[in-house]
PDB file of C-alpha atoms in Angstrom:
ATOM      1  CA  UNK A   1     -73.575 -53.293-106.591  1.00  0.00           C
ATOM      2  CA  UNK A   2     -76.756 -55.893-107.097  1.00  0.00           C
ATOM      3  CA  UNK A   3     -74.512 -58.116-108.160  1.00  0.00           C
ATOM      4  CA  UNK A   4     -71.839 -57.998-105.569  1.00  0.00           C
ATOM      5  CA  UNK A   5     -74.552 -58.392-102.677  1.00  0.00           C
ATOM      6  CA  UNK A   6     -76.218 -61.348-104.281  1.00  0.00           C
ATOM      7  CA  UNK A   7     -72.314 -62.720-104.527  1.00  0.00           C
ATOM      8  CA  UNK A   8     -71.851 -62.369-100.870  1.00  0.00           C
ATOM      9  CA  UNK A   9     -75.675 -63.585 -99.923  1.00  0.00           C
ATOM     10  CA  UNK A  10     -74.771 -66.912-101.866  1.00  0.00           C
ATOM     11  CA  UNK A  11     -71.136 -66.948-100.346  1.00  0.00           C
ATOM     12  CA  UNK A  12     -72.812 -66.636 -97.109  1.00  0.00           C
ATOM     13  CA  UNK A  13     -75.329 -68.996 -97.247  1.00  0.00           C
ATOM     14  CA  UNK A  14     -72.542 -71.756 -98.605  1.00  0.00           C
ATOM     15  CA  UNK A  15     -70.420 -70.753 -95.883  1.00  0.00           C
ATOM     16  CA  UNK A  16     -73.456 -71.333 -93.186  1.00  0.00           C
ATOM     17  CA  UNK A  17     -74.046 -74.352 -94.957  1.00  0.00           C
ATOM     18  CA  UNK A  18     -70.930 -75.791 -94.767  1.00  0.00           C
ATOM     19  CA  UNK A  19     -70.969 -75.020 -91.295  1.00  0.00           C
ATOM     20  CA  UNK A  20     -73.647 -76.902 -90.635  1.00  0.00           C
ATOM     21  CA  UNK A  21     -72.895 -79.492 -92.429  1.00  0.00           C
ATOM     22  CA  UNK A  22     -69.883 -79.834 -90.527  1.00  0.00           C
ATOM     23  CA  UNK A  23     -71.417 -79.547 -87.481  1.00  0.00           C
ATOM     24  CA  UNK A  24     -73.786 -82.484 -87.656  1.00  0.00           C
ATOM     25  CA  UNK A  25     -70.605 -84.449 -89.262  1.00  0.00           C
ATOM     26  CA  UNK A  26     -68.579 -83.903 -85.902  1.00  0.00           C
ATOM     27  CA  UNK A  27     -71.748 -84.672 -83.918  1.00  0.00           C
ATOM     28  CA  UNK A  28     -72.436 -87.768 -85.517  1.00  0.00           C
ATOM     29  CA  UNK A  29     -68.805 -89.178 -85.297  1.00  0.00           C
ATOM     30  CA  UNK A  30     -68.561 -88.141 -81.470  1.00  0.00           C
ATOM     31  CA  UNK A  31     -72.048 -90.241 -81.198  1.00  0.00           C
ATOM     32  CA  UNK A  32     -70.394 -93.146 -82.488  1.00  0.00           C
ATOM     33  CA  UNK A  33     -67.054 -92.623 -81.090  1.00  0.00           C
ATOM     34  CA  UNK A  34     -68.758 -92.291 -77.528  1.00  0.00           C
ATOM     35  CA  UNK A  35     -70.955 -95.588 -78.299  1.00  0.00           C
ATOM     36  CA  UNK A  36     -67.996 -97.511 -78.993  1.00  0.00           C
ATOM     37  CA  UNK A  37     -66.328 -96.275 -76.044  1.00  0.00           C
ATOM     38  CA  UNK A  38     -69.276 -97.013 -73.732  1.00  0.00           C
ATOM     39  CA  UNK A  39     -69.507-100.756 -75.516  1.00  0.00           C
ATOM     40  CA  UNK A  40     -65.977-101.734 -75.421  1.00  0.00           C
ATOM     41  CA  UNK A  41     -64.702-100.555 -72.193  1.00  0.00           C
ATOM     42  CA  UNK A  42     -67.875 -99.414 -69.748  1.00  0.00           C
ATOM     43  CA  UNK A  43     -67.188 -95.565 -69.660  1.00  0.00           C
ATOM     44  CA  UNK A  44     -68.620 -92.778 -71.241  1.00  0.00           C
ATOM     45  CA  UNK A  45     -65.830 -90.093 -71.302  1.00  0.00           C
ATOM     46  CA  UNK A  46     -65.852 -86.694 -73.310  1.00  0.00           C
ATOM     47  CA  UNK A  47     -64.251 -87.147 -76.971  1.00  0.00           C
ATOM     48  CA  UNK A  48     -61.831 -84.636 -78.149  1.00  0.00           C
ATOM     49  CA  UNK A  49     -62.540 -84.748 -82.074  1.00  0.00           C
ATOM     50  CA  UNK A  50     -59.810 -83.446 -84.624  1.00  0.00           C
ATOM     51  CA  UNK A  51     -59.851 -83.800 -88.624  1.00  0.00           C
ATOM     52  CA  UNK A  52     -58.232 -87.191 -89.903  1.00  0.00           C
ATOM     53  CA  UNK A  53     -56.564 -86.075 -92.971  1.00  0.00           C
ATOM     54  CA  UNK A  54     -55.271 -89.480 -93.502  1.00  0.00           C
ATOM     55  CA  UNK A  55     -57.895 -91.228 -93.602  1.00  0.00           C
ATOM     56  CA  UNK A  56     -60.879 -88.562 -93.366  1.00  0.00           C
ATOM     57  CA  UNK A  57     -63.764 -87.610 -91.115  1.00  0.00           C
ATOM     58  CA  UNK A  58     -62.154 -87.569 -87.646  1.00  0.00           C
ATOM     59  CA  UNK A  59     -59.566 -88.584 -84.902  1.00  0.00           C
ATOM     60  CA  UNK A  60     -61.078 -89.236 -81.315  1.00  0.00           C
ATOM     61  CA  UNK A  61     -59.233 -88.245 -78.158  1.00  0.00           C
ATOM     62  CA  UNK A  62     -60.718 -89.881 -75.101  1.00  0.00           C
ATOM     63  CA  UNK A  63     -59.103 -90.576 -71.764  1.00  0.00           C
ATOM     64  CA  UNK A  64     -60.125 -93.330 -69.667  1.00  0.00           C
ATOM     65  CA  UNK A  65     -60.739 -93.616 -65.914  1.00  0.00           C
ATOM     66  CA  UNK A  66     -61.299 -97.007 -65.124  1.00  0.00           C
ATOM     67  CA  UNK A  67     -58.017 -99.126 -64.678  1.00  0.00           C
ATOM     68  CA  UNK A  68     -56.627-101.220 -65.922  1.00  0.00           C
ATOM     69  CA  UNK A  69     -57.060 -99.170 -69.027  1.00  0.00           C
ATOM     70  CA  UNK A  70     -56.874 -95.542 -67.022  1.00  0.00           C
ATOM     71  CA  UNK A  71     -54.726 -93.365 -69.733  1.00  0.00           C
ATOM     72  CA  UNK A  72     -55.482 -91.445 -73.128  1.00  0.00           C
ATOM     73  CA  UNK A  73     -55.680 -92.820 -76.131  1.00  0.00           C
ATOM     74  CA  UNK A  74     -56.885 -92.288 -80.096  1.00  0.00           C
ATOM     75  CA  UNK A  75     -59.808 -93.441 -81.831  1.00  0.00           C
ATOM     76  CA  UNK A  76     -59.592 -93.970 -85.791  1.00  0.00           C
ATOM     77  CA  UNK A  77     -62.464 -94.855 -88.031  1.00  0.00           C
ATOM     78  CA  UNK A  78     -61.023 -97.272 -91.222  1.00  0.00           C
ATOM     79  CA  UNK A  79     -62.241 -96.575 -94.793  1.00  0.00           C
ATOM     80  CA  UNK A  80     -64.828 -99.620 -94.349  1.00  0.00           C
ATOM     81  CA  UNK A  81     -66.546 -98.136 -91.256  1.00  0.00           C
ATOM     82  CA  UNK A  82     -64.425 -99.943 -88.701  1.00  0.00           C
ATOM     83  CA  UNK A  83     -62.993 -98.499 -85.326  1.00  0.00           C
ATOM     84  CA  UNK A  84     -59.518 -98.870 -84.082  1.00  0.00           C
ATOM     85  CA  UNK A  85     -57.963 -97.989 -81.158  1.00  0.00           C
ATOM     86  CA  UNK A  86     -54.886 -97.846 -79.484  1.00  0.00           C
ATOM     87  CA  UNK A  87     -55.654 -99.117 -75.693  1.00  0.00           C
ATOM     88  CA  UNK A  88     -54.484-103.084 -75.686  1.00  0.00           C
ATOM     89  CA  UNK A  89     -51.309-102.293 -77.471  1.00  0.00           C
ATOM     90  CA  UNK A  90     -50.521 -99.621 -75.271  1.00  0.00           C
ATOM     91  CA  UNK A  91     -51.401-101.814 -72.363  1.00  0.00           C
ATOM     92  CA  UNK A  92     -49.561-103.900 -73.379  1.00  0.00           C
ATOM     93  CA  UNK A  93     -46.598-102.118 -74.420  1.00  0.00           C
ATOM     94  CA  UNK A  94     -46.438-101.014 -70.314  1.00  0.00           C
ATOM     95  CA  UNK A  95     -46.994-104.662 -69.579  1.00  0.00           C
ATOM     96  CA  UNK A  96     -43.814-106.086 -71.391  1.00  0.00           C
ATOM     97  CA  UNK A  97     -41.901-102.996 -70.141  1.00  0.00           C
ATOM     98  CA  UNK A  98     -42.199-103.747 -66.587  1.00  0.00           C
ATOM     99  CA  UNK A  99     -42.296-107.221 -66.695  1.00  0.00           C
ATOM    100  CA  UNK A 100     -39.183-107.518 -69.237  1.00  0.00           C
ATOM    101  CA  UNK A 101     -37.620-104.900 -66.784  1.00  0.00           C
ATOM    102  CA  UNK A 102     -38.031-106.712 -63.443  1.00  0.00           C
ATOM    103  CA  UNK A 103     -36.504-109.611 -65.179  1.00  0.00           C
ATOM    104  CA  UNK A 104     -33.496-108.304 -66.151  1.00  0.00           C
ATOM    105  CA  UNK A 105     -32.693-106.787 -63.216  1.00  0.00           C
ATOM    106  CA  UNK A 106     -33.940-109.100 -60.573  1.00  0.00           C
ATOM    107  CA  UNK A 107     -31.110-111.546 -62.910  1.00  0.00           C
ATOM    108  CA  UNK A 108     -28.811-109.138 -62.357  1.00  0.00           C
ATOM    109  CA  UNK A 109     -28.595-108.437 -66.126  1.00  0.00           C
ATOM    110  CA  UNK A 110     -29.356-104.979 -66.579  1.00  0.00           C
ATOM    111  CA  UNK A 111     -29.440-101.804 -64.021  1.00  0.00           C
ATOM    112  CA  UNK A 112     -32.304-100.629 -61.993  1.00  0.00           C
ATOM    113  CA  UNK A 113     -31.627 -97.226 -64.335  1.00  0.00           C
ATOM    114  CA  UNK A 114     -31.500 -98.914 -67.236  1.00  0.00           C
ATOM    115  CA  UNK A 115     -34.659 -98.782 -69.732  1.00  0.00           C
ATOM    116  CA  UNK A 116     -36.509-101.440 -71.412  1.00  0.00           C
ATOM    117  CA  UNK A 117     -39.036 -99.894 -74.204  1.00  0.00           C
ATOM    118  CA  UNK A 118     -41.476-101.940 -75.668  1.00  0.00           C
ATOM    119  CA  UNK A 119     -43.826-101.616 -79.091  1.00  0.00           C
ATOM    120  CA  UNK A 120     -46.743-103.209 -80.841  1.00  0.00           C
ATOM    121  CA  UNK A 121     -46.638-102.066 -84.165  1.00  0.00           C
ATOM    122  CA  UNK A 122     -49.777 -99.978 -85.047  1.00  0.00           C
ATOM    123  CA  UNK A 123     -52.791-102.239 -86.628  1.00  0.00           C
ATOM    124  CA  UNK A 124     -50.838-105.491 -86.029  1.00  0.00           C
ATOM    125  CA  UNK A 125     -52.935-105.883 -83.170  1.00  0.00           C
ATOM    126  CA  UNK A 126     -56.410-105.659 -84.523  1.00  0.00           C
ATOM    127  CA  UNK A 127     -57.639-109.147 -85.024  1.00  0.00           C
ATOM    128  CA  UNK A 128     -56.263-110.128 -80.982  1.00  0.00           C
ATOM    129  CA  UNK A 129     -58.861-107.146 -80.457  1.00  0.00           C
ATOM    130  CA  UNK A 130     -61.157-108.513 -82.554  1.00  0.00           C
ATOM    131  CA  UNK A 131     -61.238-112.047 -80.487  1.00  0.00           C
ATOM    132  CA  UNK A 132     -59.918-110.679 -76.886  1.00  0.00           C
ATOM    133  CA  UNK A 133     -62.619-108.687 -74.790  1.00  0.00           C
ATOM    134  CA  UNK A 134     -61.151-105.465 -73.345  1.00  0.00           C
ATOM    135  CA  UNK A 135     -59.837-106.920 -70.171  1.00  0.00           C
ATOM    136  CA  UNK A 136     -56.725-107.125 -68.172  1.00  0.00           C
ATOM    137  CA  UNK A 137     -55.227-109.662 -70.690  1.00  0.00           C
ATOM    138  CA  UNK A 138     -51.643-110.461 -70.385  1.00  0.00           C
ATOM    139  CA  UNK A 139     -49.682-109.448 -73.600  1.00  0.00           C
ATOM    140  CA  UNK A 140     -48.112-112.927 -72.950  1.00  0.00           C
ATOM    141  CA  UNK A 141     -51.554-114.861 -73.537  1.00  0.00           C
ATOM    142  CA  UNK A 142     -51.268-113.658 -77.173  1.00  0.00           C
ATOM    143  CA  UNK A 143     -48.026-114.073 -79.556  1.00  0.00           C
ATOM    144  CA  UNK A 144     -45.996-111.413 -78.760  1.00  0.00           C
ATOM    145  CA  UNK A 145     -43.085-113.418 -80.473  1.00  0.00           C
ATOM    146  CA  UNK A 146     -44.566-112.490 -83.918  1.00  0.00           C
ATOM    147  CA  UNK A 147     -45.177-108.441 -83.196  1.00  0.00           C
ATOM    148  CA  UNK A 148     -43.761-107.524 -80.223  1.00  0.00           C
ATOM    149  CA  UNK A 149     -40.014-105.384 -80.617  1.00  0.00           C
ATOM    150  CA  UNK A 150     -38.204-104.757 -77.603  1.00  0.00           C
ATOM    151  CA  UNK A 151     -35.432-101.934 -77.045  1.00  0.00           C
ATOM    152  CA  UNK A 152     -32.893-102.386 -74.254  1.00  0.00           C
ATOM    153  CA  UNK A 153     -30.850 -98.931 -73.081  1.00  0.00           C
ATOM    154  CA  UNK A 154     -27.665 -99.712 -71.844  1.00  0.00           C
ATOM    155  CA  UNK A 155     -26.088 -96.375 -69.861  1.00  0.00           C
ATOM    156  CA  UNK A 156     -22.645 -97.279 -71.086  1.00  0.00           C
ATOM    157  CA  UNK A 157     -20.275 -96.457 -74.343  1.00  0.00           C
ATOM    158  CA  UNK A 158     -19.657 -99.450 -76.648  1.00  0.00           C
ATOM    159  CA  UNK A 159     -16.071-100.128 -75.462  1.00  0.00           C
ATOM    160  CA  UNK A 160     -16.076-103.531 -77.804  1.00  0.00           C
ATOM    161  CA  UNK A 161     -15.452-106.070 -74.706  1.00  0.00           C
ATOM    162  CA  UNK A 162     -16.404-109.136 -74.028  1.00  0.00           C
ATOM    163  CA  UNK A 163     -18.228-108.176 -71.068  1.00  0.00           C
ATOM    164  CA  UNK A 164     -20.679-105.958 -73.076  1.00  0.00           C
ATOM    165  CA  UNK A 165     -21.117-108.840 -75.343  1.00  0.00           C
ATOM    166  CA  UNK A 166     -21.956-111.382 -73.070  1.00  0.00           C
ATOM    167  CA  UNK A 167     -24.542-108.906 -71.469  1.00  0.00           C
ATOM    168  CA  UNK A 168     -26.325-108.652 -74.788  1.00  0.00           C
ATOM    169  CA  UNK A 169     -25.965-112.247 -75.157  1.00  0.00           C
ATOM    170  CA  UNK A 170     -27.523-112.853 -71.356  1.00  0.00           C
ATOM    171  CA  UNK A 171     -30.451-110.514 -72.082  1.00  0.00           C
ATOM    172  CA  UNK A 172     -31.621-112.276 -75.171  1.00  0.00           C
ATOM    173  CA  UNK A 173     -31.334-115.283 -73.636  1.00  0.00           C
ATOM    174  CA  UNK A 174     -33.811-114.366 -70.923  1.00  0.00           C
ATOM    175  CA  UNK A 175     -36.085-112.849 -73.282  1.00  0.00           C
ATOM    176  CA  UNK A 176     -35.976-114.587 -76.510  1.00  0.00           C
ATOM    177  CA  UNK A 177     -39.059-116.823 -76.261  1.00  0.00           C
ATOM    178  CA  UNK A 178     -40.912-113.741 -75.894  1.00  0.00           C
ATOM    179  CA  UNK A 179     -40.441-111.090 -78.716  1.00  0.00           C
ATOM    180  CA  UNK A 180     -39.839-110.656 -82.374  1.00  0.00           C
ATOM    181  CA  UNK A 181     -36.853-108.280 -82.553  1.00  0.00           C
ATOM    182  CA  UNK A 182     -34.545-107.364 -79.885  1.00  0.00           C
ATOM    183  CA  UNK A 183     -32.789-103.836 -80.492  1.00  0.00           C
ATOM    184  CA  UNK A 184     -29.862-102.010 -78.045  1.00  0.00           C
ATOM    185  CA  UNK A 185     -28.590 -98.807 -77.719  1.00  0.00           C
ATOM    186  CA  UNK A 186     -25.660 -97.894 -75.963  1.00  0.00           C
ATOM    187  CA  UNK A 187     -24.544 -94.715 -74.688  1.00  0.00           C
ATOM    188  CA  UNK A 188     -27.957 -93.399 -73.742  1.00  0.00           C
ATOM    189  CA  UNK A 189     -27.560 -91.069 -70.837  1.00  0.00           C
ATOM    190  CA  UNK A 190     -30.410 -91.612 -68.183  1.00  0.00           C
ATOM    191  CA  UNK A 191     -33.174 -88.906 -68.819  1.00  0.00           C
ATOM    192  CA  UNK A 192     -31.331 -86.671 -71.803  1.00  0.00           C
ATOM    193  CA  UNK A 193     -29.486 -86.051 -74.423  1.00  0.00           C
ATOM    194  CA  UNK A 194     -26.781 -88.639 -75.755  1.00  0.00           C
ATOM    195  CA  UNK A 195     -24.878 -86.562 -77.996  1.00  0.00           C
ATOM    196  CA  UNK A 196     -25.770 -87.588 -81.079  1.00  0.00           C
ATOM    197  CA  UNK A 197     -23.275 -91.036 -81.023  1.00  0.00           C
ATOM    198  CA  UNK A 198     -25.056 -93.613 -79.439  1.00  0.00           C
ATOM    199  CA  UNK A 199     -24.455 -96.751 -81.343  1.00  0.00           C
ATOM    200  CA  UNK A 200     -27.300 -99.758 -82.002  1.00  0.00           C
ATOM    201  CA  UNK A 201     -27.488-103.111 -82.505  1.00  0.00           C
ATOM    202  CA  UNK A 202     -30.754-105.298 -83.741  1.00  0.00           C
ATOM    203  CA  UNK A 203     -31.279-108.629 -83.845  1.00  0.00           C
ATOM    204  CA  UNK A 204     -34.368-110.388 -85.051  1.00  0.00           C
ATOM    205  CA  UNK A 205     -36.499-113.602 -84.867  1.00  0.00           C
ATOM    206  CA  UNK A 206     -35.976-114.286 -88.323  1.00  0.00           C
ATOM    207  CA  UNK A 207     -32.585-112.897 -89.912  1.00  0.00           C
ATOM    208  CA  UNK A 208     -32.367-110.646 -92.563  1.00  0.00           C
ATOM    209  CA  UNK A 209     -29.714-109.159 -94.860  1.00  0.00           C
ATOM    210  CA  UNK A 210     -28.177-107.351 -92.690  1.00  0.00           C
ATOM    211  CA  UNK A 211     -29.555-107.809 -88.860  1.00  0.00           C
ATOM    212  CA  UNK A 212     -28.993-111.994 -87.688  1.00  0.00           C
ATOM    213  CA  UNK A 213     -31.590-114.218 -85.266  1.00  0.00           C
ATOM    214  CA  UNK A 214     -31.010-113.890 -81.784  1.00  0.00           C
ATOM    215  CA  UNK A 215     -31.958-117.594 -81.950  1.00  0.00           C
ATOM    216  CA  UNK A 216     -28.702-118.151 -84.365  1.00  0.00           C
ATOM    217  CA  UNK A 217     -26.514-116.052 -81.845  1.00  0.00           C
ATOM    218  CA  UNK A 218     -25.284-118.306 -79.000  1.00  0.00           C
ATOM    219  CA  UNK A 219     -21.366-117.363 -78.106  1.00  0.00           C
ATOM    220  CA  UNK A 220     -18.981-114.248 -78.348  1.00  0.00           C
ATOM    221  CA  UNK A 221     -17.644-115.394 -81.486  1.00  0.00           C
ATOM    222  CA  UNK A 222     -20.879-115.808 -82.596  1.00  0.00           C
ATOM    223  CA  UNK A 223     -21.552-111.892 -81.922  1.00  0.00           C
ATOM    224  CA  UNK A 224     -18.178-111.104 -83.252  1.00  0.00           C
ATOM    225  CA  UNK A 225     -18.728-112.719 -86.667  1.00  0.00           C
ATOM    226  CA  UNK A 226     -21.431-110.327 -86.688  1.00  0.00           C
ATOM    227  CA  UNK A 227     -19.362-107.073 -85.826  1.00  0.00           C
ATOM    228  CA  UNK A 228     -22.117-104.873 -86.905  1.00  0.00           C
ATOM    229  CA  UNK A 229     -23.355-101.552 -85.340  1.00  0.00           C
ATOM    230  CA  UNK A 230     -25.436 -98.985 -86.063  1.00  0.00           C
ATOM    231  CA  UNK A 231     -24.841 -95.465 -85.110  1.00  0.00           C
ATOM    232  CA  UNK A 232     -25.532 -91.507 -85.394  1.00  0.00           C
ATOM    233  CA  UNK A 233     -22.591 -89.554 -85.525  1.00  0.00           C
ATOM    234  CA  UNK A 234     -22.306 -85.668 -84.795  1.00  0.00           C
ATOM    235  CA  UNK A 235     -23.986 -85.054 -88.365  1.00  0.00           C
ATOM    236  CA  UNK A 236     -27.028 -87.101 -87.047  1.00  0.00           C
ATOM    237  CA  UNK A 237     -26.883 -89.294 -90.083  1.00  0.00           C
ATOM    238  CA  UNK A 238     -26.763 -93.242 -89.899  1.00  0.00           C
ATOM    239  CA  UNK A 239     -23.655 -94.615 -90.403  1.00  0.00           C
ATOM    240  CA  UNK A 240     -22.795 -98.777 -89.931  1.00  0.00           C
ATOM    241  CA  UNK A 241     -19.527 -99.453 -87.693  1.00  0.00           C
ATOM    242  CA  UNK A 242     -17.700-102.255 -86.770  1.00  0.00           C
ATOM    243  CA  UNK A 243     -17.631-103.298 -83.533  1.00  0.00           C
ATOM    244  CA  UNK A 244     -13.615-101.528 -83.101  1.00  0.00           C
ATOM    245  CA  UNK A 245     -15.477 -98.356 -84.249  1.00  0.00           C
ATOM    246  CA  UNK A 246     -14.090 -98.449 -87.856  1.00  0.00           C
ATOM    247  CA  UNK A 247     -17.125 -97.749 -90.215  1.00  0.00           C
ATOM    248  CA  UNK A 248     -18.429-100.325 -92.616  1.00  0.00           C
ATOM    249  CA  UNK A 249     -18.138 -98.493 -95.874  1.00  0.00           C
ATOM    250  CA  UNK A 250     -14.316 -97.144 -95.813  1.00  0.00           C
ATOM    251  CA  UNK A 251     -12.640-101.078 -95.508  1.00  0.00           C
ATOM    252  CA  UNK A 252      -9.445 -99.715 -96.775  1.00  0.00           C
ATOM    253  CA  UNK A 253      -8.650 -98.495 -93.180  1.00  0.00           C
ATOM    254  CA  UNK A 254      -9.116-101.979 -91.738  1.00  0.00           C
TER     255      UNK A 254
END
């Protein structure tokens, strides 16, 4: 009995003790969290803390007020103390989506219904932060041509004409000088579900095995010596096509 009451006075006392412990732990990384905050953009916001099992100690949630930044974002502390967040790339990100958007259509290139969806890749951003004060900066005034991918939704099937193809080829002509990969989807019904067999294309800066420059793509025959497509079928797994709709791997019905 003594012994089984000493167990749970120790067990309790570890328990309280780990409490506390992780009490003052949260505490301290919502001080910080809340300093940077108040340093970098001027506000001083509640923090929403959660555990970081990637990287340890703990995720910040804080939502801004003050525009141009107004939104909610995450804060992340690196192993060597550092804090990242995500607020110029997803400034950004809105920034090339509306500007890309009004572009295309105002050239008559895509719909108004349409979607253009930008991204900064996670991290790839951090030294721009490191040398850019938080401020309405223009994701053009950096280099988005070496991070920033562009996706263009096109609210038709891939029918394989030339028409299609010479709208692909128009939009990366407008928007070449300004991103690293250019990727489209077609099929994609406005605001739902698309069936499971839209069909993709990608085209990079720099080509790869597999996906050619935009900068190398200039005609229809160009595009057609390419006849490569990427696509989900009813199964939801990836499957390459040609452009007629014959897929890549079974040649012997070509």
């Amino acid at each position: 009995m003594k012994k089984r009451i000493v167990a749970g006075i120790v067990g309790g006392l570890l328990a309280g003790g780990f409490f506390v412990y992780t009490t003052i732990e949260k505490s301290e990384a919502r001080d910080v969290y809340s300093t940077y905050v108040k340093e970098t953009y001027q506000e001083q916001p509640d923090i929403e803390l959660s555990r970081d099992w990637k990287m340890g100690g703990y995720v910040g949630e804080v939502t801004l007020t003050n525009e141009p930044f107004a939104g909610t974002y995450f804060l992340e502390t690196y192993g060597d103390g550092s804090i990242h967040d995500n607020v110029l790339e997803t400034y950004w990100e809105r920034e090339a989506e509306r500007t890309i958007h009004e572009r295309l259509v105002s050239e008559g290139i895509l719909k108004k219904e349409e979607t253009v969806r930008a991204e900064v890749p996670i991290g790839v951003s951090d030294e721009t932060q490191a040398n850019v004060s938080p401020t309405p900066t223009s994701i053009y005034e950096t280099n988005p041509e070496t991070y920033l991918d562009v996706s263009i939704m096109f609210h038709e099937d891939w029918n394989n004409t030339d028409e299609q193809k010479q709208r692909i080829l128009n939009v990366i002509r407008e928007i070449e000088s300004d991103v690293y990969l250019i990727h489209f989807s077609f099929d994609g019904k406005p605001g739902g579900n698309d069936d499971y067999t839209e069909r993709y294309m990608m085209f990079t800066r720099e080509a790869s095995d597999i996906d050619p420059s935009f900068l190398d793509v200039r005609t229809i025959e160009d595009l057609n010596a390419y006849d490569r497509l990427y696509g989900f079928d009813e199964t939801t797994f990836m499957t390459e096509y040609h452009f007629d709709g014959t897929p890549i791997e079974d040649e012997t019905t070509r």
